[in-house]
Amino acid sequence: MLIVAGLGNPGPQYAGNRHNIGFMAVDAIARRHGFSPWARKFKGEIAEGQIGGEKVLLLKPLTFMNVSGESVGEAVRFFKLEPKDVVVVHDELDLPPGKVRIKTGGGHGGHNGLKSIDAHLGRDYRRLRLGIGHPGTKEAVNPHVLGDFAKVDRPWLDDLLEAVAGQFELVVKGEDAQFLNRVTLATTGSEEPSSAKGSAGGAAMRAGAPGGGATKGQSHIRQARSGVPQVKIPEKGPMADMLKKLFGKE
């Protein structure tokens, strides 16, 4: 069994906040996979279902973000599970909007929801991090995370939530790298595998370096000019004489 806890704050006034993207994600998973109606339990709301033949419990703690661990810890103890059986879905300031990462363990990075869960479970659970971007200054963080997503955010946000829900079976199976690849393809349309990103080969592919393909959006003429060596014009011989007659001698 797997517990998937989406983090957020309860109440309609917080429903559209960037901080509540974890709630939004588990709602999308519940809809996509036909889970049971939400019910109150473990100081939160739960929905039950199966994904890929595995039993999954979705959990939205209603304890407010800063004490999310009370709800998650209670559910884990009730089912006698281990931290490895838990996936926490949360907002991530240090990722650009729409980017996704998943990892096991690590620090809380100042996220109070993770800090609370660490206190109840330890750190050895998986974290599905959904990027909301950083506002730029420390003083702007609270207004940013507790502010609603703007209308301009809806296209990428809807695509992200749909992709996470649609590919979540891979998380259930423990195929995290494949999950990230599929979500990236679904949300960016890029055909570049994640294994190439950040590598010298991947940089060459994106930059149009020799052997790496042309930069996306570059015209065929510009690709030819930048990627193919210029042909040297002959200075002597029949071809040189013909070119001089056609274009004149410089």
PDB file of C-alpha atoms in Angstrom:
ATOM      1  CA  MET A   1       0.000   0.000   0.000  1.00  0.00           C
ATOM      2  CA  LEU A   2       1.106   3.527  -0.771  1.00  0.00           C
ATOM      3  CA  ILE A   3       0.074   6.751   0.979  1.00  0.00           C
ATOM      4  CA  VAL A   4       0.190   9.813  -1.258  1.00  0.00           C
ATOM      5  CA  ALA A   5      -0.079  13.002   0.801  1.00  0.00           C
ATOM      6  CA  GLY A   6      -0.681  16.270  -1.010  1.00  0.00           C
ATOM      7  CA  LEU A   7       0.195  19.315   1.078  1.00  0.00           C
ATOM      8  CA  GLY A   8      -1.796  22.523   1.366  1.00  0.00           C
ATOM      9  CA  ASN A   9      -3.950  24.610   3.673  1.00  0.00           C
ATOM     10  CA  PRO A  10      -7.648  23.865   4.237  1.00  0.00           C
ATOM     11  CA  GLY A  11     -10.447  26.278   3.411  1.00  0.00           C
ATOM     12  CA  PRO A  12     -11.740  28.044   0.288  1.00  0.00           C
ATOM     13  CA  GLN A  13      -9.594  31.126   0.922  1.00  0.00           C
ATOM     14  CA  TYR A  14      -6.474  29.024   0.285  1.00  0.00           C
ATOM     15  CA  ALA A  15      -7.789  26.785  -2.493  1.00  0.00           C
ATOM     16  CA  GLY A  16      -6.100  28.662  -5.354  1.00  0.00           C
ATOM     17  CA  ASN A  17      -2.801  29.368  -3.549  1.00  0.00           C
ATOM     18  CA  ARG A  18       0.524  28.265  -4.999  1.00  0.00           C
ATOM     19  CA  HIS A  19       1.159  26.616  -1.619  1.00  0.00           C
ATOM     20  CA  ASN A  20      -1.825  24.327  -2.324  1.00  0.00           C
ATOM     21  CA  ILE A  21      -0.515  22.715  -5.496  1.00  0.00           C
ATOM     22  CA  GLY A  22      -0.117  19.471  -3.513  1.00  0.00           C
ATOM     23  CA  PHE A  23      -3.874  19.429  -2.815  1.00  0.00           C
ATOM     24  CA  MET A  24      -4.519  20.160  -6.500  1.00  0.00           C
ATOM     25  CA  ALA A  25      -2.307  17.261  -7.583  1.00  0.00           C
ATOM     26  CA  VAL A  26      -3.975  14.612  -5.418  1.00  0.00           C
ATOM     27  CA  ASP A  27      -7.397  15.904  -6.498  1.00  0.00           C
ATOM     28  CA  ALA A  28      -6.307  15.370 -10.109  1.00  0.00           C
ATOM     29  CA  ILE A  29      -5.044  11.856  -9.303  1.00  0.00           C
ATOM     30  CA  ALA A  30      -8.347  10.991  -7.608  1.00  0.00           C
ATOM     31  CA  ARG A  31     -10.362  12.173 -10.622  1.00  0.00           C
ATOM     32  CA  ARG A  32      -8.147  10.459 -13.180  1.00  0.00           C
ATOM     33  CA  HIS A  33      -8.133   7.068 -11.472  1.00  0.00           C
ATOM     34  CA  GLY A  34     -11.710   6.940 -10.187  1.00  0.00           C
ATOM     35  CA  PHE A  35     -10.994   7.026  -6.460  1.00  0.00           C
ATOM     36  CA  SER A  36     -13.663   6.929  -3.751  1.00  0.00           C
ATOM     37  CA  PRO A  37     -15.298  10.179  -2.591  1.00  0.00           C
ATOM     38  CA  TRP A  38     -13.255  12.157  -0.085  1.00  0.00           C
ATOM     39  CA  ALA A  39     -13.940  11.327   3.571  1.00  0.00           C
ATOM     40  CA  ARG A  40     -12.635  12.695   6.892  1.00  0.00           C
ATOM     41  CA  LYS A  41      -9.994  10.616   8.671  1.00  0.00           C
ATOM     42  CA  PHE A  42      -6.486  11.002  10.122  1.00  0.00           C
ATOM     43  CA  LYS A  43      -6.992  14.749  10.706  1.00  0.00           C
ATOM     44  CA  GLY A  44      -7.465  15.130   6.992  1.00  0.00           C
ATOM     45  CA  GLU A  45      -9.430  14.006   3.957  1.00  0.00           C
ATOM     46  CA  ILE A  46      -8.756  10.618   2.373  1.00  0.00           C
ATOM     47  CA  ALA A  47      -9.751   8.915  -0.868  1.00  0.00           C
ATOM     48  CA  GLU A  48      -9.065   5.252  -1.626  1.00  0.00           C
ATOM     49  CA  GLY A  49      -8.448   3.470  -4.889  1.00  0.00           C
ATOM     50  CA  GLN A  50      -6.055   1.428  -6.972  1.00  0.00           C
ATOM     51  CA  ILE A  51      -3.422   2.463  -9.478  1.00  0.00           C
ATOM     52  CA  GLY A  52      -1.621  -0.175 -11.499  1.00  0.00           C
ATOM     53  CA  GLY A  53      -3.137  -2.907  -9.327  1.00  0.00           C
ATOM     54  CA  GLU A  54      -1.723  -1.385  -6.139  1.00  0.00           C
ATOM     55  CA  LYS A  55      -3.813   0.013  -3.288  1.00  0.00           C
ATOM     56  CA  VAL A  56      -3.293   3.743  -2.849  1.00  0.00           C
ATOM     57  CA  LEU A  57      -4.561   6.085  -0.144  1.00  0.00           C
ATOM     58  CA  LEU A  58      -4.682   9.769  -1.070  1.00  0.00           C
ATOM     59  CA  LEU A  59      -4.452  12.128   1.883  1.00  0.00           C
ATOM     60  CA  LYS A  60      -4.980  15.888   2.228  1.00  0.00           C
ATOM     61  CA  PRO A  61      -3.993  16.972   5.762  1.00  0.00           C
ATOM     62  CA  LEU A  62      -6.464  19.494   7.202  1.00  0.00           C
ATOM     63  CA  THR A  63      -4.145  20.471  10.047  1.00  0.00           C
ATOM     64  CA  PHE A  64      -2.705  23.457   8.139  1.00  0.00           C
ATOM     65  CA  MET A  65       0.639  23.203   6.405  1.00  0.00           C
ATOM     66  CA  ASN A  66       2.924  23.761   9.395  1.00  0.00           C
ATOM     67  CA  VAL A  67       1.677  20.651  11.229  1.00  0.00           C
ATOM     68  CA  SER A  68       1.044  18.348   8.255  1.00  0.00           C
ATOM     69  CA  GLY A  69       3.093  15.637   9.953  1.00  0.00           C
ATOM     70  CA  GLU A  70       0.345  15.045  12.532  1.00  0.00           C
ATOM     71  CA  SER A  71      -2.019  13.846   9.820  1.00  0.00           C
ATOM     72  CA  VAL A  72       0.525  11.922   7.734  1.00  0.00           C
ATOM     73  CA  GLY A  73       2.090  10.313  10.800  1.00  0.00           C
ATOM     74  CA  GLU A  74      -1.281   9.140  12.095  1.00  0.00           C
ATOM     75  CA  ALA A  75      -2.134   7.463   8.769  1.00  0.00           C
ATOM     76  CA  VAL A  76       1.274   5.770   8.554  1.00  0.00           C
ATOM     77  CA  ARG A  77       1.012   4.394  12.090  1.00  0.00           C
ATOM     78  CA  PHE A  78      -2.561   3.177  11.545  1.00  0.00           C
ATOM     79  CA  PHE A  79      -1.584   1.066   8.538  1.00  0.00           C
ATOM     80  CA  LYS A  80       1.776   0.048  10.076  1.00  0.00           C
ATOM     81  CA  LEU A  81       3.692   1.374   7.091  1.00  0.00           C
ATOM     82  CA  GLU A  82       7.234   2.646   6.673  1.00  0.00           C
ATOM     83  CA  PRO A  83       8.416   6.045   5.381  1.00  0.00           C
ATOM     84  CA  LYS A  84       9.315   4.348   2.079  1.00  0.00           C
ATOM     85  CA  ASP A  85       5.582   3.723   1.592  1.00  0.00           C
ATOM     86  CA  VAL A  86       4.827   7.456   1.559  1.00  0.00           C
ATOM     87  CA  VAL A  87       4.945   9.989  -1.280  1.00  0.00           C
ATOM     88  CA  VAL A  88       4.532  13.658  -0.303  1.00  0.00           C
ATOM     89  CA  VAL A  89       3.464  16.053  -3.062  1.00  0.00           C
ATOM     90  CA  HIS A  90       4.358  19.681  -2.386  1.00  0.00           C
ATOM     91  CA  ASP A  91       5.189  23.070  -3.861  1.00  0.00           C
ATOM     92  CA  GLU A  92       8.833  23.862  -4.559  1.00  0.00           C
ATOM     93  CA  LEU A  93      10.178  27.419  -4.653  1.00  0.00           C
ATOM     94  CA  ASP A  94      13.556  26.357  -6.023  1.00  0.00           C
ATOM     95  CA  LEU A  95      12.099  24.910  -9.236  1.00  0.00           C
ATOM     96  CA  PRO A  96      10.799  27.025 -12.135  1.00  0.00           C
ATOM     97  CA  PRO A  97       7.018  26.975 -12.578  1.00  0.00           C
ATOM     98  CA  GLY A  98       5.857  23.691 -14.081  1.00  0.00           C
ATOM     99  CA  LYS A  99       9.072  21.758 -13.470  1.00  0.00           C
ATOM    100  CA  VAL A 100       8.923  18.474 -11.553  1.00  0.00           C
ATOM    101  CA  ARG A 101      11.431  16.509  -9.509  1.00  0.00           C
ATOM    102  CA  ILE A 102      11.089  13.429  -7.305  1.00  0.00           C
ATOM    103  CA  LYS A 103      13.546  12.108  -4.762  1.00  0.00           C
ATOM    104  CA  THR A 104      13.820  10.069  -1.586  1.00  0.00           C
ATOM    105  CA  GLY A 105      15.078  11.775   1.546  1.00  0.00           C
ATOM    106  CA  GLY A 106      16.922  15.062   1.767  1.00  0.00           C
ATOM    107  CA  GLY A 107      16.350  18.225   3.743  1.00  0.00           C
ATOM    108  CA  HIS A 108      13.167  20.234   4.100  1.00  0.00           C
ATOM    109  CA  GLY A 109      14.656  23.350   2.455  1.00  0.00           C
ATOM    110  CA  GLY A 110      12.665  25.625   4.757  1.00  0.00           C
ATOM    111  CA  HIS A 111       9.335  24.071   3.759  1.00  0.00           C
ATOM    112  CA  ASN A 112       7.312  23.909   6.980  1.00  0.00           C
ATOM    113  CA  GLY A 113       5.125  21.049   5.793  1.00  0.00           C
ATOM    114  CA  LEU A 114       8.155  18.863   5.123  1.00  0.00           C
ATOM    115  CA  LYS A 115       9.737  19.969   8.390  1.00  0.00           C
ATOM    116  CA  SER A 116       6.667  18.713  10.268  1.00  0.00           C
ATOM    117  CA  ILE A 117       6.591  15.400   8.372  1.00  0.00           C
ATOM    118  CA  ASP A 118      10.313  14.891   9.036  1.00  0.00           C
ATOM    119  CA  ALA A 119       9.587  15.205  12.755  1.00  0.00           C
ATOM    120  CA  HIS A 120       6.969  12.436  12.583  1.00  0.00           C
ATOM    121  CA  LEU A 121       8.440  10.055   9.969  1.00  0.00           C
ATOM    122  CA  GLY A 122      12.108  10.847   9.564  1.00  0.00           C
ATOM    123  CA  ARG A 123      13.392  11.776   6.095  1.00  0.00           C
ATOM    124  CA  ASP A 124      13.223   8.506   4.157  1.00  0.00           C
ATOM    125  CA  TYR A 125      10.009   9.189   2.255  1.00  0.00           C
ATOM    126  CA  ARG A 126       9.653  10.256  -1.360  1.00  0.00           C
ATOM    127  CA  ARG A 127       8.999  13.904  -2.215  1.00  0.00           C
ATOM    128  CA  LEU A 128       7.292  14.853  -5.467  1.00  0.00           C
ATOM    129  CA  ARG A 129       8.308  18.495  -5.920  1.00  0.00           C
ATOM    130  CA  LEU A 130       6.161  20.711  -8.155  1.00  0.00           C
ATOM    131  CA  GLY A 131       7.825  23.973  -9.148  1.00  0.00           C
ATOM    132  CA  ILE A 132       6.110  27.283  -8.453  1.00  0.00           C
ATOM    133  CA  GLY A 133       9.158  29.515  -8.957  1.00  0.00           C
ATOM    134  CA  HIS A 134      10.838  31.900  -6.545  1.00  0.00           C
ATOM    135  CA  PRO A 135       9.695  35.547  -6.315  1.00  0.00           C
ATOM    136  CA  GLY A 136      13.278  36.753  -6.109  1.00  0.00           C
ATOM    137  CA  THR A 137      13.580  38.019  -2.537  1.00  0.00           C
ATOM    138  CA  LYS A 138      13.103  36.437   0.879  1.00  0.00           C
ATOM    139  CA  GLU A 139      10.584  39.115   1.858  1.00  0.00           C
ATOM    140  CA  ALA A 140       8.349  38.225  -1.095  1.00  0.00           C
ATOM    141  CA  VAL A 141       8.204  34.480  -0.381  1.00  0.00           C
ATOM    142  CA  ASN A 142       5.155  34.436   1.925  1.00  0.00           C
ATOM    143  CA  PRO A 143       2.980  36.623  -0.334  1.00  0.00           C
ATOM    144  CA  HIS A 144       4.095  34.486  -3.276  1.00  0.00           C
ATOM    145  CA  VAL A 145       3.282  31.054  -1.846  1.00  0.00           C
ATOM    146  CA  LEU A 146       0.059  32.277  -0.218  1.00  0.00           C
ATOM    147  CA  GLY A 147      -0.996  34.105  -3.368  1.00  0.00           C
ATOM    148  CA  ASP A 148      -3.258  32.533  -5.972  1.00  0.00           C
ATOM    149  CA  PHE A 149      -1.997  31.266  -9.298  1.00  0.00           C
ATOM    150  CA  ALA A 150      -2.579  33.939 -11.934  1.00  0.00           C
ATOM    151  CA  LYS A 151      -4.737  33.392 -15.017  1.00  0.00           C
ATOM    152  CA  VAL A 152      -1.590  33.278 -17.130  1.00  0.00           C
ATOM    153  CA  ASP A 153      -0.425  30.282 -15.045  1.00  0.00           C
ATOM    154  CA  ARG A 154      -3.485  28.160 -15.792  1.00  0.00           C
ATOM    155  CA  PRO A 155      -2.307  26.587 -19.078  1.00  0.00           C
ATOM    156  CA  TRP A 156       0.962  25.217 -17.686  1.00  0.00           C
ATOM    157  CA  LEU A 157      -0.619  24.377 -14.328  1.00  0.00           C
ATOM    158  CA  ASP A 158      -3.475  22.404 -15.913  1.00  0.00           C
ATOM    159  CA  ASP A 159      -1.033  20.575 -18.201  1.00  0.00           C
ATOM    160  CA  LEU A 160       1.207  19.753 -15.247  1.00  0.00           C
ATOM    161  CA  LEU A 161      -1.583  18.385 -13.058  1.00  0.00           C
ATOM    162  CA  GLU A 162      -2.979  16.322 -15.921  1.00  0.00           C
ATOM    163  CA  ALA A 163       0.448  14.884 -16.713  1.00  0.00           C
ATOM    164  CA  VAL A 164       1.223  14.036 -13.074  1.00  0.00           C
ATOM    165  CA  ALA A 165      -2.136  12.278 -12.689  1.00  0.00           C
ATOM    166  CA  GLY A 166      -1.870  10.504 -16.020  1.00  0.00           C
ATOM    167  CA  GLN A 167       1.621   9.153 -15.385  1.00  0.00           C
ATOM    168  CA  PHE A 168       1.283   8.471 -11.668  1.00  0.00           C
ATOM    169  CA  GLU A 169       1.202   4.699 -12.136  1.00  0.00           C
ATOM    170  CA  LEU A 170       4.957   4.931 -12.760  1.00  0.00           C
ATOM    171  CA  VAL A 171       5.431   6.502  -9.298  1.00  0.00           C
ATOM    172  CA  VAL A 172       3.407   3.685  -7.755  1.00  0.00           C
ATOM    173  CA  LYS A 173       5.686   1.167  -9.494  1.00  0.00           C
ATOM    174  CA  GLY A 174       8.800   3.002  -8.304  1.00  0.00           C
ATOM    175  CA  GLU A 175       9.823   4.014 -11.829  1.00  0.00           C
ATOM    176  CA  ASP A 176      10.583   7.602 -10.874  1.00  0.00           C
ATOM    177  CA  ALA A 177      12.982   8.416 -13.726  1.00  0.00           C
ATOM    178  CA  GLN A 178      10.487   7.211 -16.315  1.00  0.00           C
ATOM    179  CA  PHE A 179       7.769   9.249 -14.612  1.00  0.00           C
ATOM    180  CA  LEU A 180       9.862  12.408 -14.855  1.00  0.00           C
ATOM    181  CA  ASN A 181      10.593  11.777 -18.526  1.00  0.00           C
ATOM    182  CA  ARG A 182       6.933  11.235 -19.363  1.00  0.00           C
ATOM    183  CA  VAL A 183       5.761  14.313 -17.463  1.00  0.00           C
ATOM    184  CA  THR A 184       8.464  16.439 -19.091  1.00  0.00           C
ATOM    185  CA  LEU A 185       7.419  15.264 -22.561  1.00  0.00           C
ATOM    186  CA  ALA A 186       3.766  15.913 -21.795  1.00  0.00           C
ATOM    187  CA  THR A 187       4.332  19.420 -20.461  1.00  0.00           C
ATOM    188  CA  THR A 188       7.064  20.727 -22.786  1.00  0.00           C
ATOM    189  CA  GLY A 189       6.736  18.714 -25.972  1.00  0.00           C
ATOM    190  CA  SER A 190      10.506  18.261 -25.903  1.00  0.00           C
ATOM    191  CA  GLU A 191      11.899  15.030 -27.306  1.00  0.00           C
ATOM    192  CA  GLU A 192      15.190  15.424 -25.495  1.00  0.00           C
ATOM    193  CA  PRO A 193      15.552  12.689 -22.846  1.00  0.00           C
ATOM    194  CA  SER A 194      16.163  13.891 -19.308  1.00  0.00           C
ATOM    195  CA  SER A 195      19.395  11.917 -19.194  1.00  0.00           C
ATOM    196  CA  ALA A 196      20.856  14.339 -21.764  1.00  0.00           C
ATOM    197  CA  LYS A 197      19.882  17.481 -19.876  1.00  0.00           C
ATOM    198  CA  GLY A 198      22.756  19.058 -18.012  1.00  0.00           C
ATOM    199  CA  SER A 199      25.304  16.920 -19.864  1.00  0.00           C
ATOM    200  CA  ALA A 200      27.788  18.159 -22.415  1.00  0.00           C
ATOM    201  CA  GLY A 201      25.970  16.176 -25.087  1.00  0.00           C
ATOM    202  CA  GLY A 202      22.640  17.666 -24.120  1.00  0.00           C
ATOM    203  CA  ALA A 203      24.067  21.167 -24.159  1.00  0.00           C
ATOM    204  CA  ALA A 204      25.493  20.547 -27.601  1.00  0.00           C
ATOM    205  CA  MET A 205      22.140  19.302 -28.865  1.00  0.00           C
ATOM    206  CA  ARG A 206      20.375  22.398 -27.552  1.00  0.00           C
ATOM    207  CA  ALA A 207      23.031  24.814 -28.783  1.00  0.00           C
ATOM    208  CA  GLY A 208      23.312  23.374 -32.281  1.00  0.00           C
ATOM    209  CA  ALA A 209      26.936  22.396 -31.774  1.00  0.00           C
ATOM    210  CA  PRO A 210      28.540  20.045 -34.323  1.00  0.00           C
ATOM    211  CA  GLY A 211      27.217  16.515 -33.854  1.00  0.00           C
ATOM    212  CA  GLY A 212      24.355  17.719 -31.690  1.00  0.00           C
ATOM    213  CA  GLY A 213      21.761  18.824 -34.190  1.00  0.00           C
ATOM    214  CA  ALA A 214      20.494  22.331 -34.878  1.00  0.00           C
ATOM    215  CA  THR A 215      18.926  24.696 -32.417  1.00  0.00           C
ATOM    216  CA  LYS A 216      15.137  24.427 -32.390  1.00  0.00           C
ATOM    217  CA  GLY A 217      13.495  27.168 -34.409  1.00  0.00           C
ATOM    218  CA  GLN A 218      16.578  27.972 -36.477  1.00  0.00           C
ATOM    219  CA  SER A 219      15.948  28.322 -40.213  1.00  0.00           C
ATOM    220  CA  HIS A 220      17.427  25.732 -42.569  1.00  0.00           C
ATOM    221  CA  ILE A 221      19.563  28.457 -44.140  1.00  0.00           C
ATOM    222  CA  ARG A 222      20.945  29.541 -40.778  1.00  0.00           C
ATOM    223  CA  GLN A 223      21.514  25.924 -39.784  1.00  0.00           C
ATOM    224  CA  ALA A 224      23.467  25.405 -43.000  1.00  0.00           C
ATOM    225  CA  ARG A 225      25.531  28.518 -42.442  1.00  0.00           C
ATOM    226  CA  SER A 226      26.335  27.715 -38.835  1.00  0.00           C
ATOM    227  CA  GLY A 227      26.693  23.951 -39.071  1.00  0.00           C
ATOM    228  CA  VAL A 228      28.358  23.348 -42.478  1.00  0.00           C
ATOM    229  CA  PRO A 229      31.878  24.565 -43.357  1.00  0.00           C
ATOM    230  CA  GLN A 230      32.004  27.173 -46.127  1.00  0.00           C
ATOM    231  CA  VAL A 231      33.154  25.867 -49.547  1.00  0.00           C
ATOM    232  CA  LYS A 232      36.460  27.432 -50.620  1.00  0.00           C
ATOM    233  CA  ILE A 233      36.244  29.226 -53.985  1.00  0.00           C
ATOM    234  CA  PRO A 234      39.043  28.124 -56.327  1.00  0.00           C
ATOM    235  CA  GLU A 235      41.574  30.804 -57.253  1.00  0.00           C
ATOM    236  CA  LYS A 236      43.104  29.068 -60.307  1.00  0.00           C
ATOM    237  CA  GLY A 237      41.962  26.754 -63.052  1.00  0.00           C
ATOM    238  CA  PRO A 238      38.934  26.523 -65.393  1.00  0.00           C
ATOM    239  CA  MET A 239      36.376  27.014 -62.573  1.00  0.00           C
ATOM    240  CA  ALA A 240      38.151  30.145 -61.367  1.00  0.00           C
ATOM    241  CA  ASP A 241      38.229  31.558 -64.922  1.00  0.00           C
ATOM    242  CA  MET A 242      34.477  30.893 -65.343  1.00  0.00           C
ATOM    243  CA  LEU A 243      33.604  32.577 -62.049  1.00  0.00           C
ATOM    244  CA  LYS A 244      35.679  35.627 -62.972  1.00  0.00           C
ATOM    245  CA  LYS A 245      33.825  35.965 -66.298  1.00  0.00           C
ATOM    246  CA  LEU A 246      30.427  35.648 -64.507  1.00  0.00           C
ATOM    247  CA  PHE A 247      31.056  37.973 -61.553  1.00  0.00           C
ATOM    248  CA  GLY A 248      34.018  40.033 -62.572  1.00  0.00           C
ATOM    249  CA  LYS A 249      37.452  40.199 -61.007  1.00  0.00           C
ATOM    250  CA  GLU A 250      37.603  41.785 -57.537  1.00  0.00           C
TER     251      GLU A 250
END
